[in-house]
CSV table of C-alpha atoms in Angstrom, one decimal:
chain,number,residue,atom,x,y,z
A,386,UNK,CA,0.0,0.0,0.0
A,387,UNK,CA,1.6,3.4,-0.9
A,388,UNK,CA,2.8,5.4,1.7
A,389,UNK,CA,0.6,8.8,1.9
A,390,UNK,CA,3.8,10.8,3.4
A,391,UNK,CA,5.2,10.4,-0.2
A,392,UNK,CA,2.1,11.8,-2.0
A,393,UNK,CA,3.1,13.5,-5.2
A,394,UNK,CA,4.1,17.6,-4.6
A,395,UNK,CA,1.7,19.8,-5.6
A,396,UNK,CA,2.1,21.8,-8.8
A,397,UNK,CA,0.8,25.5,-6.8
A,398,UNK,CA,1.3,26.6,-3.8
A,399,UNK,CA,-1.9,24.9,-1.8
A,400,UNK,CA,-3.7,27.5,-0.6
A,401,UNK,CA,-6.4,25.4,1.1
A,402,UNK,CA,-4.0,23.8,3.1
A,403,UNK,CA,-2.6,26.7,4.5
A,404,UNK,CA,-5.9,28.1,5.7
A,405,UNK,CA,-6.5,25.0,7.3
A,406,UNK,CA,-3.1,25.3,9.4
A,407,UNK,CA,-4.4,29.4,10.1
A,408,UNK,CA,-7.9,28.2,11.2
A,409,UNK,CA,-6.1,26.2,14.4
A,410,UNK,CA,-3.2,28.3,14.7
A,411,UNK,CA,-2.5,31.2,17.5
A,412,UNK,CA,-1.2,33.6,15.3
A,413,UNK,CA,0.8,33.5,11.7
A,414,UNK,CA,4.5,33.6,11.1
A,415,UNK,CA,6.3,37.0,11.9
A,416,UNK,CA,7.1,38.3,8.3
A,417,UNK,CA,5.7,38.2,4.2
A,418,UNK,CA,7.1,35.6,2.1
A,419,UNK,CA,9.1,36.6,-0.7
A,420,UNK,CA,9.8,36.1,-4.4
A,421,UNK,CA,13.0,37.7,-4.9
A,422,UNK,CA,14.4,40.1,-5.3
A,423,UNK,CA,10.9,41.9,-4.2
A,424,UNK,CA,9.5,40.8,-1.3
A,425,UNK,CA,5.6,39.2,-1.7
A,426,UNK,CA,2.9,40.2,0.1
A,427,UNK,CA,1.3,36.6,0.9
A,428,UNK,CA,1.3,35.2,4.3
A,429,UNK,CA,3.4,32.6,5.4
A,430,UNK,CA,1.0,29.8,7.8
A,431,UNK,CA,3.8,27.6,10.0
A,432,UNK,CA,2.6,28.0,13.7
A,433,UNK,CA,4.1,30.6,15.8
A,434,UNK,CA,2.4,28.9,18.8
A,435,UNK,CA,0.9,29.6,22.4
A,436,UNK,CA,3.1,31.2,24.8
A,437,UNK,CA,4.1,29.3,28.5
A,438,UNK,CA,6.5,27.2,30.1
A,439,UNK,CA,8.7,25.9,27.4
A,440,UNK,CA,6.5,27.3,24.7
A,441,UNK,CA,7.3,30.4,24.2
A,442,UNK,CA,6.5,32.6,21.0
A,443,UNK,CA,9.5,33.0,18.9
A,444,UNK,CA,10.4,36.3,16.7
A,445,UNK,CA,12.8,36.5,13.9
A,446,UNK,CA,13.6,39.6,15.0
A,447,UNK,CA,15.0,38.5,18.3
A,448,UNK,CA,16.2,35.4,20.3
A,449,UNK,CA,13.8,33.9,22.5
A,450,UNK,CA,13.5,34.6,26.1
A,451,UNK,CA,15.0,31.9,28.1
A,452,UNK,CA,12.7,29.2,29.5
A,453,UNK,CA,11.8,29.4,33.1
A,454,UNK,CA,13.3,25.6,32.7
A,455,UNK,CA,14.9,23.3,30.4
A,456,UNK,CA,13.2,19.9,30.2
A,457,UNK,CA,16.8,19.1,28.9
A,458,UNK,CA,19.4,21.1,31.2
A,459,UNK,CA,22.4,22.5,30.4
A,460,UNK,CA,24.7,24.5,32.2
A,461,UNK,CA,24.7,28.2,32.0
A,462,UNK,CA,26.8,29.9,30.6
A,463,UNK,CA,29.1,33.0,31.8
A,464,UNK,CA,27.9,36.8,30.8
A,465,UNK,CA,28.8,36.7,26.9
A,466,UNK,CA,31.9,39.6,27.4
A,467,UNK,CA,31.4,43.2,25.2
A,468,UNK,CA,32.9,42.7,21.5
A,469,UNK,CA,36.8,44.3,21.8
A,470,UNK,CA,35.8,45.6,18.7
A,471,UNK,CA,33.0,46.0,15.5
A,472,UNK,CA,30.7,43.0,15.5
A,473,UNK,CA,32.7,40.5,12.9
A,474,UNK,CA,32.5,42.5,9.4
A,475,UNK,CA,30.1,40.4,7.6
A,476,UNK,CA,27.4,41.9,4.7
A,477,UNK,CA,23.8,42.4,5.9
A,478,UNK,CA,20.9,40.6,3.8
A,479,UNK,CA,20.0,44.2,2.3
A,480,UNK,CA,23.4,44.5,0.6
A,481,UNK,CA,23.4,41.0,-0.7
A,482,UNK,CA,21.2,40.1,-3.6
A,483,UNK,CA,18.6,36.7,-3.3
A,484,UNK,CA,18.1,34.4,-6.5
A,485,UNK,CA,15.2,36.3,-8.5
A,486,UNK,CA,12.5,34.2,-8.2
A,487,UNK,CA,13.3,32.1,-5.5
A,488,UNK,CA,10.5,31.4,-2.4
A,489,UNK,CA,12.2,32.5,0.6
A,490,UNK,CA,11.1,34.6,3.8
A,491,UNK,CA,13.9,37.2,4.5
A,492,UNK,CA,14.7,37.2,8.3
A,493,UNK,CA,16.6,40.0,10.1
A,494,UNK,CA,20.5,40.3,10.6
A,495,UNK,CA,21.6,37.8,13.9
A,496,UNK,CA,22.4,39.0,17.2
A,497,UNK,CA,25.6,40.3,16.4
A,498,UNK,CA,27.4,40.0,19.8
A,499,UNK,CA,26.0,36.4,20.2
A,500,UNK,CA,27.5,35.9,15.8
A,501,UNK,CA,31.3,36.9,17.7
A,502,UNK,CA,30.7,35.1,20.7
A,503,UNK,CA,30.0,31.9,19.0
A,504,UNK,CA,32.6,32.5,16.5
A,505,UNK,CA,35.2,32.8,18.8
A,506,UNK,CA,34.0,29.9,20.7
A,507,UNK,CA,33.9,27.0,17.5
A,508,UNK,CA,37.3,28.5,16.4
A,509,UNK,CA,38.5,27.5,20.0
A,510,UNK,CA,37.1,24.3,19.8
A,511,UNK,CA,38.1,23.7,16.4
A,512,UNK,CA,41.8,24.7,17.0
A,513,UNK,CA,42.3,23.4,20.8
A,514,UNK,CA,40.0,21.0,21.6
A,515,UNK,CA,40.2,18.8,17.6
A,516,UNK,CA,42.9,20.3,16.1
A,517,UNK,CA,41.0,20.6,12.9
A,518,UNK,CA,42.4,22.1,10.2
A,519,UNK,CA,46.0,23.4,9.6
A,520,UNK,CA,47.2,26.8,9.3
A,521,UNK,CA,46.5,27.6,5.6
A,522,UNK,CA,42.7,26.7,6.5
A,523,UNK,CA,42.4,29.1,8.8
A,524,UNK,CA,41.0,31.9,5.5
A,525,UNK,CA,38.2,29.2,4.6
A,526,UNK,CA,37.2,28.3,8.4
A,527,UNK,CA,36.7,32.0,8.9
A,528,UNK,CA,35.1,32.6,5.9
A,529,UNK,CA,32.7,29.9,6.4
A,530,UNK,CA,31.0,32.0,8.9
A,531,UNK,CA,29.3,29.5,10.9
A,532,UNK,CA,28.7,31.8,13.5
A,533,UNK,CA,26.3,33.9,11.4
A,534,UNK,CA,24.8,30.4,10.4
A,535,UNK,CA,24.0,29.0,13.7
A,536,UNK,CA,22.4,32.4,15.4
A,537,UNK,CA,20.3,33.0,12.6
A,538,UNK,CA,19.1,29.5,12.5
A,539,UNK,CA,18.1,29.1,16.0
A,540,UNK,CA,17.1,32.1,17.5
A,541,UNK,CA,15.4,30.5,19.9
A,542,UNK,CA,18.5,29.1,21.6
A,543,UNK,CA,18.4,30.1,25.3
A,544,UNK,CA,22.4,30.2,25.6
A,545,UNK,CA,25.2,30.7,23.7
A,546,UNK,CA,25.9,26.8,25.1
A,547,UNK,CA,22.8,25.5,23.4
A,548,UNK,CA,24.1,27.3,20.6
A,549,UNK,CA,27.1,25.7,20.4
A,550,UNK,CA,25.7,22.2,20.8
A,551,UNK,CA,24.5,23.3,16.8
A,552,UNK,CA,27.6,24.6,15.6
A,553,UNK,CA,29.8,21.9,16.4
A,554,UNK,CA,28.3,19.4,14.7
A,555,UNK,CA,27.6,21.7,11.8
A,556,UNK,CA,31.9,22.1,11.7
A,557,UNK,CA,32.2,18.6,12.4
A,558,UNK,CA,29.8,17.1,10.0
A,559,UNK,CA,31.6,19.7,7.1
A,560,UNK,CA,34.8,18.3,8.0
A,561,UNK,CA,34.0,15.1,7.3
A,562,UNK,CA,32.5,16.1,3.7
A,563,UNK,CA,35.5,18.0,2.8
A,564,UNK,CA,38.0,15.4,4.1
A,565,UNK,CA,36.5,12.7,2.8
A,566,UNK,CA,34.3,13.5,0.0
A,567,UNK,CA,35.2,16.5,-1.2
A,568,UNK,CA,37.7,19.5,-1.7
A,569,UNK,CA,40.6,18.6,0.9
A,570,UNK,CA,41.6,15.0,-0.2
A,571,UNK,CA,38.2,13.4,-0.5
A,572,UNK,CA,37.9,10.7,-2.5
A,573,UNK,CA,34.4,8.4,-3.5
A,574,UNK,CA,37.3,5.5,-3.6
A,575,UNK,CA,37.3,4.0,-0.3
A,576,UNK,CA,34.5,6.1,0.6
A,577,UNK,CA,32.0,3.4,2.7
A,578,UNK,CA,34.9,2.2,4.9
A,579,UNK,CA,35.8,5.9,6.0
A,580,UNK,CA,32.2,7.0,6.8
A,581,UNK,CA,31.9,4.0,8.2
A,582,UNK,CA,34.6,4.5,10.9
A,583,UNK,CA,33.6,7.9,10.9
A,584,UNK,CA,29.6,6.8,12.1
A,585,UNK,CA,31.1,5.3,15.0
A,586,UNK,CA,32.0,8.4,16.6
A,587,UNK,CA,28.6,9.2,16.8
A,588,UNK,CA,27.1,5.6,17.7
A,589,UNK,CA,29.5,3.6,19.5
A,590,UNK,CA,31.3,0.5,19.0
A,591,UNK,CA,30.2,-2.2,21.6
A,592,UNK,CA,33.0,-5.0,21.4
A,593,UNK,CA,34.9,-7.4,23.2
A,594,UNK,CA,37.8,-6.6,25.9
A,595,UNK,CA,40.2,-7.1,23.4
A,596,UNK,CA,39.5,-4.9,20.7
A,597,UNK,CA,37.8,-2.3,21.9
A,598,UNK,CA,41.1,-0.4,22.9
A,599,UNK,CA,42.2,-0.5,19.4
A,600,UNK,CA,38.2,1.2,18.4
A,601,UNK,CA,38.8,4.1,21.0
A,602,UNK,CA,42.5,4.6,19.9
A,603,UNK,CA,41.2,5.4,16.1
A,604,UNK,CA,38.7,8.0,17.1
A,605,UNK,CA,41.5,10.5,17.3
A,606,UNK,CA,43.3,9.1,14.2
A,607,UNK,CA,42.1,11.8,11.9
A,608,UNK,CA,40.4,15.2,12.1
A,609,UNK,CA,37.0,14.5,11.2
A,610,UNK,CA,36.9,11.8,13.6
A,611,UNK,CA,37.7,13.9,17.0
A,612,UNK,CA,35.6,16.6,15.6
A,613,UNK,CA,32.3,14.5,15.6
A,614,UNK,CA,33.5,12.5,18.9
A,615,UNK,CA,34.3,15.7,20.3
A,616,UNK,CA,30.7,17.3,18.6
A,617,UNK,CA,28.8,14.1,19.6
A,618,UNK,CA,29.8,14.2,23.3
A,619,UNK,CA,28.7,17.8,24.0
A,620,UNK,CA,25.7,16.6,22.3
A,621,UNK,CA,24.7,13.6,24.5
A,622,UNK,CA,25.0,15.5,27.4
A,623,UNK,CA,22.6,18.0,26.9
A,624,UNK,CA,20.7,16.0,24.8
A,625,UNK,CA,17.7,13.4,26.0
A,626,UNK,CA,18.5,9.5,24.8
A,627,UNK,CA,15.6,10.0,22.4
A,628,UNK,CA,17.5,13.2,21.0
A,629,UNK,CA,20.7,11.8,20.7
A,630,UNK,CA,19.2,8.4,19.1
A,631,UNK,CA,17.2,10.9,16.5
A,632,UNK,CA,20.1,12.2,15.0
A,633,UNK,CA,22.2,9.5,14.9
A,634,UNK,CA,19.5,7.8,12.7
A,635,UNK,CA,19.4,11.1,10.9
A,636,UNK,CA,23.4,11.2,10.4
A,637,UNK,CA,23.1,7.7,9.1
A,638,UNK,CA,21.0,9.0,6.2
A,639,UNK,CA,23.2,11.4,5.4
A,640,UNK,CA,26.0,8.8,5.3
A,641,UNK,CA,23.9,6.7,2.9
A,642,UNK,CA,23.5,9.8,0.7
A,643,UNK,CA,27.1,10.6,0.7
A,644,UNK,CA,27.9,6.9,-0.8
A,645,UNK,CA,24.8,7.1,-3.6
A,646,UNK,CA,26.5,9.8,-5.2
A,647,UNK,CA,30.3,8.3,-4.4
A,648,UNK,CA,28.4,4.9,-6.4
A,649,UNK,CA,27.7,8.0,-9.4
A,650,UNK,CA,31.2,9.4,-9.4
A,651,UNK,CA,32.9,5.9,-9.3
A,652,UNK,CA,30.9,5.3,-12.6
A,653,UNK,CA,30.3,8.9,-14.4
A,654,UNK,CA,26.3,8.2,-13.9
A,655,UNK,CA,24.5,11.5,-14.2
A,656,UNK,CA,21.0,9.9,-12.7
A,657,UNK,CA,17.3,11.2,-14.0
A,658,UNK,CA,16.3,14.1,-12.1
A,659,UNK,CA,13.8,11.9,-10.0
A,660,UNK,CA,16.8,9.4,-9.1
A,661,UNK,CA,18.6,12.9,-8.2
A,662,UNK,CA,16.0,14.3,-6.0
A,663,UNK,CA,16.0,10.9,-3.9
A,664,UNK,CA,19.7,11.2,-3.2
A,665,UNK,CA,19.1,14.4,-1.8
A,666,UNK,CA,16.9,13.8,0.7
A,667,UNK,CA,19.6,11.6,2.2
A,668,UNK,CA,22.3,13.8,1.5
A,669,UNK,CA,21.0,17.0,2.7
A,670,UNK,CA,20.8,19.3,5.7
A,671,UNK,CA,17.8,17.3,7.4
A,672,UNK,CA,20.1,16.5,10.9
A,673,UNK,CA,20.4,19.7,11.7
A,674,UNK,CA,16.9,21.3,11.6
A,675,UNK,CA,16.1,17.8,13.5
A,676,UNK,CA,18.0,19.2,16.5
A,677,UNK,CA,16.0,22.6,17.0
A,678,UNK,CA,14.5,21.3,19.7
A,679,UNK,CA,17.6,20.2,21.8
A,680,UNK,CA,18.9,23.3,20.8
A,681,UNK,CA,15.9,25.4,22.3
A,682,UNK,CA,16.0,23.9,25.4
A,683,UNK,CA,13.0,21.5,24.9
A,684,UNK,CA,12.1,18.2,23.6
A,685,UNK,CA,9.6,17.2,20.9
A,686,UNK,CA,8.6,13.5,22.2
A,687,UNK,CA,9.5,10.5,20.5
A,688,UNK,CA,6.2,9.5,19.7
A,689,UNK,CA,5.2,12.9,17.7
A,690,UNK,CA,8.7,13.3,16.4
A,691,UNK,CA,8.1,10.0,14.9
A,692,UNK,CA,4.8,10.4,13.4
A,693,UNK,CA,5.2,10.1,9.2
A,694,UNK,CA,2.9,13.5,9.1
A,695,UNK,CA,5.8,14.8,11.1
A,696,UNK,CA,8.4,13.2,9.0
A,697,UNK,CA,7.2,14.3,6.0
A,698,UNK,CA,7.3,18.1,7.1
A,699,UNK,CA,11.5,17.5,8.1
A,700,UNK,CA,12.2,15.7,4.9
A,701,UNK,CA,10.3,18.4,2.9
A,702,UNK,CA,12.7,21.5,4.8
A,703,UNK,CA,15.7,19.4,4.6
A,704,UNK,CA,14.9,19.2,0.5
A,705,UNK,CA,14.0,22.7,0.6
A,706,UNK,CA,17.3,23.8,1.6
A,707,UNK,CA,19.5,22.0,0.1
A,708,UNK,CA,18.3,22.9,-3.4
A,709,UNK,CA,19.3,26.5,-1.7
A,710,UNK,CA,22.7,25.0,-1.3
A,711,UNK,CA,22.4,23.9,-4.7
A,712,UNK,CA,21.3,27.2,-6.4
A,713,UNK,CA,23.6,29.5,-4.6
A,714,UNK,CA,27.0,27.2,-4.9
A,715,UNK,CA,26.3,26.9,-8.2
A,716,UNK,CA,28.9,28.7,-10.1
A,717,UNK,CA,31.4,27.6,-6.9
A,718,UNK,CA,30.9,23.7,-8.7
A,719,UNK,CA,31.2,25.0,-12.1
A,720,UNK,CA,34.6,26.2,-11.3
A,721,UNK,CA,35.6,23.2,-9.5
A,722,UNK,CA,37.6,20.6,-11.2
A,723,UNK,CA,35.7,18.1,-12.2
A,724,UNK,CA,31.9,17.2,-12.4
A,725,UNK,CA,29.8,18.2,-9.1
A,726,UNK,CA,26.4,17.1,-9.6
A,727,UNK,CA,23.4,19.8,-8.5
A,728,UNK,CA,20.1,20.0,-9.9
A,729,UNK,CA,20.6,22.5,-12.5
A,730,UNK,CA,23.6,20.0,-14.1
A,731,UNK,CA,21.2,17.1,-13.5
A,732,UNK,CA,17.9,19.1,-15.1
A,733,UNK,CA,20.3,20.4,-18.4
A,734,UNK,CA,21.8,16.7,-18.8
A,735,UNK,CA,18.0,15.0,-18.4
A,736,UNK,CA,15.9,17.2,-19.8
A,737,UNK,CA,18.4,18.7,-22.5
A,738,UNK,CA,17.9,22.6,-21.1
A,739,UNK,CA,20.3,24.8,-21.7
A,740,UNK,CA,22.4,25.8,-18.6
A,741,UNK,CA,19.8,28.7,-18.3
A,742,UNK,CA,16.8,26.8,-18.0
A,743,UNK,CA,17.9,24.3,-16.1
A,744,UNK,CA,19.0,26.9,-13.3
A,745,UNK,CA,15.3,28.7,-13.7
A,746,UNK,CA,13.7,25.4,-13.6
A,747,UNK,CA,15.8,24.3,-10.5
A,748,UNK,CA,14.4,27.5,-8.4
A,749,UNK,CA,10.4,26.1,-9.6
A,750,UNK,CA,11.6,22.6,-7.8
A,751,UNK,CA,12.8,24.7,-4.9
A,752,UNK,CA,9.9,26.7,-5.1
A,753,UNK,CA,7.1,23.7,-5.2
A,754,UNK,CA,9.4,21.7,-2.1
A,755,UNK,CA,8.9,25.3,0.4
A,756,UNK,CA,5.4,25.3,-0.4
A,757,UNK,CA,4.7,21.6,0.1
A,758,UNK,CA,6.5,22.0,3.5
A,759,UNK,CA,4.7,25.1,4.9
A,760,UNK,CA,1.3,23.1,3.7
A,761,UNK,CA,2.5,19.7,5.8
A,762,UNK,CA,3.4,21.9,8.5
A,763,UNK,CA,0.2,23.7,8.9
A,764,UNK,CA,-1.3,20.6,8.2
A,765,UNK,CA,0.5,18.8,11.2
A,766,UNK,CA,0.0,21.8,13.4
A,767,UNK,CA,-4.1,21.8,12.7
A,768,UNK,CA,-3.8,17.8,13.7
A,769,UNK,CA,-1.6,18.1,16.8
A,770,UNK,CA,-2.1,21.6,18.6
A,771,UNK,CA,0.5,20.8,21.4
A,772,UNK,CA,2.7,23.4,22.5
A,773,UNK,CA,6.0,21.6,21.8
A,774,UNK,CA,4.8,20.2,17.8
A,775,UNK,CA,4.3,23.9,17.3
A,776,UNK,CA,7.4,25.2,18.9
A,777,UNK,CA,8.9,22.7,17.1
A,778,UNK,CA,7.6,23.6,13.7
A,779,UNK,CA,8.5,27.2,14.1
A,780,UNK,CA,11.8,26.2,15.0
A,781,UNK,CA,12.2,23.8,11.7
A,782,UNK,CA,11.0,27.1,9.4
A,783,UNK,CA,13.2,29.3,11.2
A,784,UNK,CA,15.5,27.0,10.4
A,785,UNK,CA,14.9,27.3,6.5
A,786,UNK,CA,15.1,31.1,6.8
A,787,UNK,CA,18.2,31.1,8.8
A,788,UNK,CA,19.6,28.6,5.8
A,789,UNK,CA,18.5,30.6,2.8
A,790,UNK,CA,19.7,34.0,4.9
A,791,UNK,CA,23.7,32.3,5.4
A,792,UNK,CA,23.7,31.2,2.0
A,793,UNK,CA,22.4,34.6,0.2
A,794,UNK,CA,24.9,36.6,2.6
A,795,UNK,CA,28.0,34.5,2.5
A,796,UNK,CA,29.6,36.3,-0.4
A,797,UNK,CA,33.1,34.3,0.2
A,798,UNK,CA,31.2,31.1,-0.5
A,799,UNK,CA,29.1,31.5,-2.9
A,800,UNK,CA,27.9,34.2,-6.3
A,801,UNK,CA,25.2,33.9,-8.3
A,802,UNK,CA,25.5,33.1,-12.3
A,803,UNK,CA,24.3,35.7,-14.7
A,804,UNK,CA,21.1,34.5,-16.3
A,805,UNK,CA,18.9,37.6,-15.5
């Protein structure tokens, strides 16, 4: 019997199901949608939520006030100091131009003492506490500007702690895609063995006596192994079992997604767009929107966080945003050596579009995936009006935002081709 979370996506934006979500919900999401590079007038309907003890209301415009307490506790941290200086020079979303056309919802700058506090913190970690990357890295670490990715992602994050809980495993799970798959000696050769090795960081090895000396000893053996034991352990402790479980099982799909398109390198297969579009929902940002609720300071349960309705809506804003990652590093894979796969090379290979159409008809995919996830969303919230499902919605499309807003602002990463 089919599954009904894998229904086909809708060709328009469903407007019926929206209104269902706005009928149930408190109040509608802080902010108009937008089609770049004006911003729309329609609404967007993802629950903003009632307000209480662990439910609080969040704002794009501002972090969250803290909990009066954390169902998951973790320390407190010291007064974040005054900035020595400027906040960390970085361009605003108003100097930076979007993709015309593309579905988005622009969100305000991050908090710019909490950007330079938890900049200075990952750099420390990555540096002392991993030794990740060598000297001549340091330009591309910087430049990566995680900091700016993390705030504006979850601006509900009581701490700068809770924030970091995010941002290490962000570093740590990059590490492993550049080291091992990517730019700085990766390789789809060998590929399974080395994620392999890798997972176990995250999900432990339980062995005999004898060997499992020779298991802890490799954990340190290269970079991107501290950095997600390292990542991982900050993680479990702040995290419930049922949180830490979750993203294992979500780190494991991203593993499998990782070898399907090692499998396509190994044998020059460009797959059919469809065959494309699966990978990508395994190899995709989908763990770390699944972790906005550790990272608030709250839990979704098990049993919600497992229901396919709910499944549905964090596969559809993992897909979402990585076609973002797709559009906007772009022209960064064209000059690459090599061929980097990405929807618009898929859609001009399989459909036979010129490089043109193939990038315009990648934004309508993008376009069609947001709108199928704020319909499943309001959807979910009209079936399950529980204060944590719809603090945990808000914190998955605030997510999204805070995605589309690093990737249209890192202007070190990424520029956009000229087709308009």
């Amino acid at each position: 019997m089919p599954d009904p979370g894998l229904s086909p996506l809708p060709a328009h934006p469903p407007a019926a199901a929206a209104r269902l979500g706005a009928d149930v919900l408190a109040a509608a999401l802080a902010g108009p949608a937008a089609e770049a590079p004006a911003p729309a007038a329609a609404p967007r309907w993802i629950p903003g939520g009632p307000s209480g003890l662990g439910t609080t209301a969040l704002s794009l415009a501002r972090p969250a006030a803290v909990p009066e307490a954390l169902p998951v506790p973790v320390p407190a941290p010291d007064a974040l100091p005054e900035p020595a200086g400027p906040p960390s020079a970085a361009p605003s979303a108003a100097e930076c131009r979007p993709i015309p056309g593309l579905y988005f919802h622009p969100v305000p700058d991050p908090d710019p003492v909490r950007v330079d506090e938890v900049s200075r913190r990952i750099k420390d970690w990555a540096l002392d506490e991993v030794q990740l990357y060598p000297e001549e890295w340091e330009g591309q670490f910087d430049g990566f500007s995680v900091g700016r990715y993390m705030v504006a992602c979850h601006p509900d994050a009581p701490t700068v702690d809770h924030l970091m809980l995010a941002t290490r495993l962000m570093v740590a799970e990059n590490a492993v895609d550049d080291c091992y798959c990517e730019d700085h000696g990766g390789s789809p050769i060998g590929l399974g063995g080395r994620l392999l090795m890798a997972h176990t960081a995250l999900d432990p090895v339980h062995t005999t006596p004898e060997y499992a000396p020779a298991w802890a000893e490799s954990l340190g053996s290269d970079a991107p192994r501290r950095a997600y034991r390292s990542a991982m352990d900050y993680f479990v402790r702040a995290a419930s079992p049922s949180q830490s479980d979750r993203f294992r099982h979500d780190m494991a799909r991203l593993h499998m997604g990782y070898l399907a398109e090692a499998a396509w390198a190994e044998t020059d297969h460009v797959p059919e767009v469809w065959e494309y579009l699966a990978m990508r929902q395994f190899n995709n940002f989908r763990p770390c929107p699944t972790i906005t609720d550790t990272v608030g300071g709250y839990e979704l349960p098990a049993d919600l966080h497992a229901r396919p309705e709910m499944q549905r809506v964090i596969a559809l804003a993992g897909n979402a945003t990585t076609i973002v990652n797709d559009l906007y590093s772009y022209t960064k894979e064209l000059s690459s050596p090599g061929v980097h796969l990405n929807l618009p090379v898929v859609l001009a290979e399989r459909e036979k579009l010129s490089e043109r159409d193939a990038y315009l008809k990648a934004i309508e995919v993008h376009n069609d995936l947001m709108h199928a996830f704020e319909a499943a969303a309001a959807e979910v919230a009209a079936a399950f009006p529980v204060p944590t499902v719809l603090r945990f919605l808000k914190g998955v499309a605030v997510w999204v935002d805070g995605n589309h807003y690093w990737h249209q602002t890192n202007t070190f990463r990424y520029s956009l081709p000229d087709f308009w």
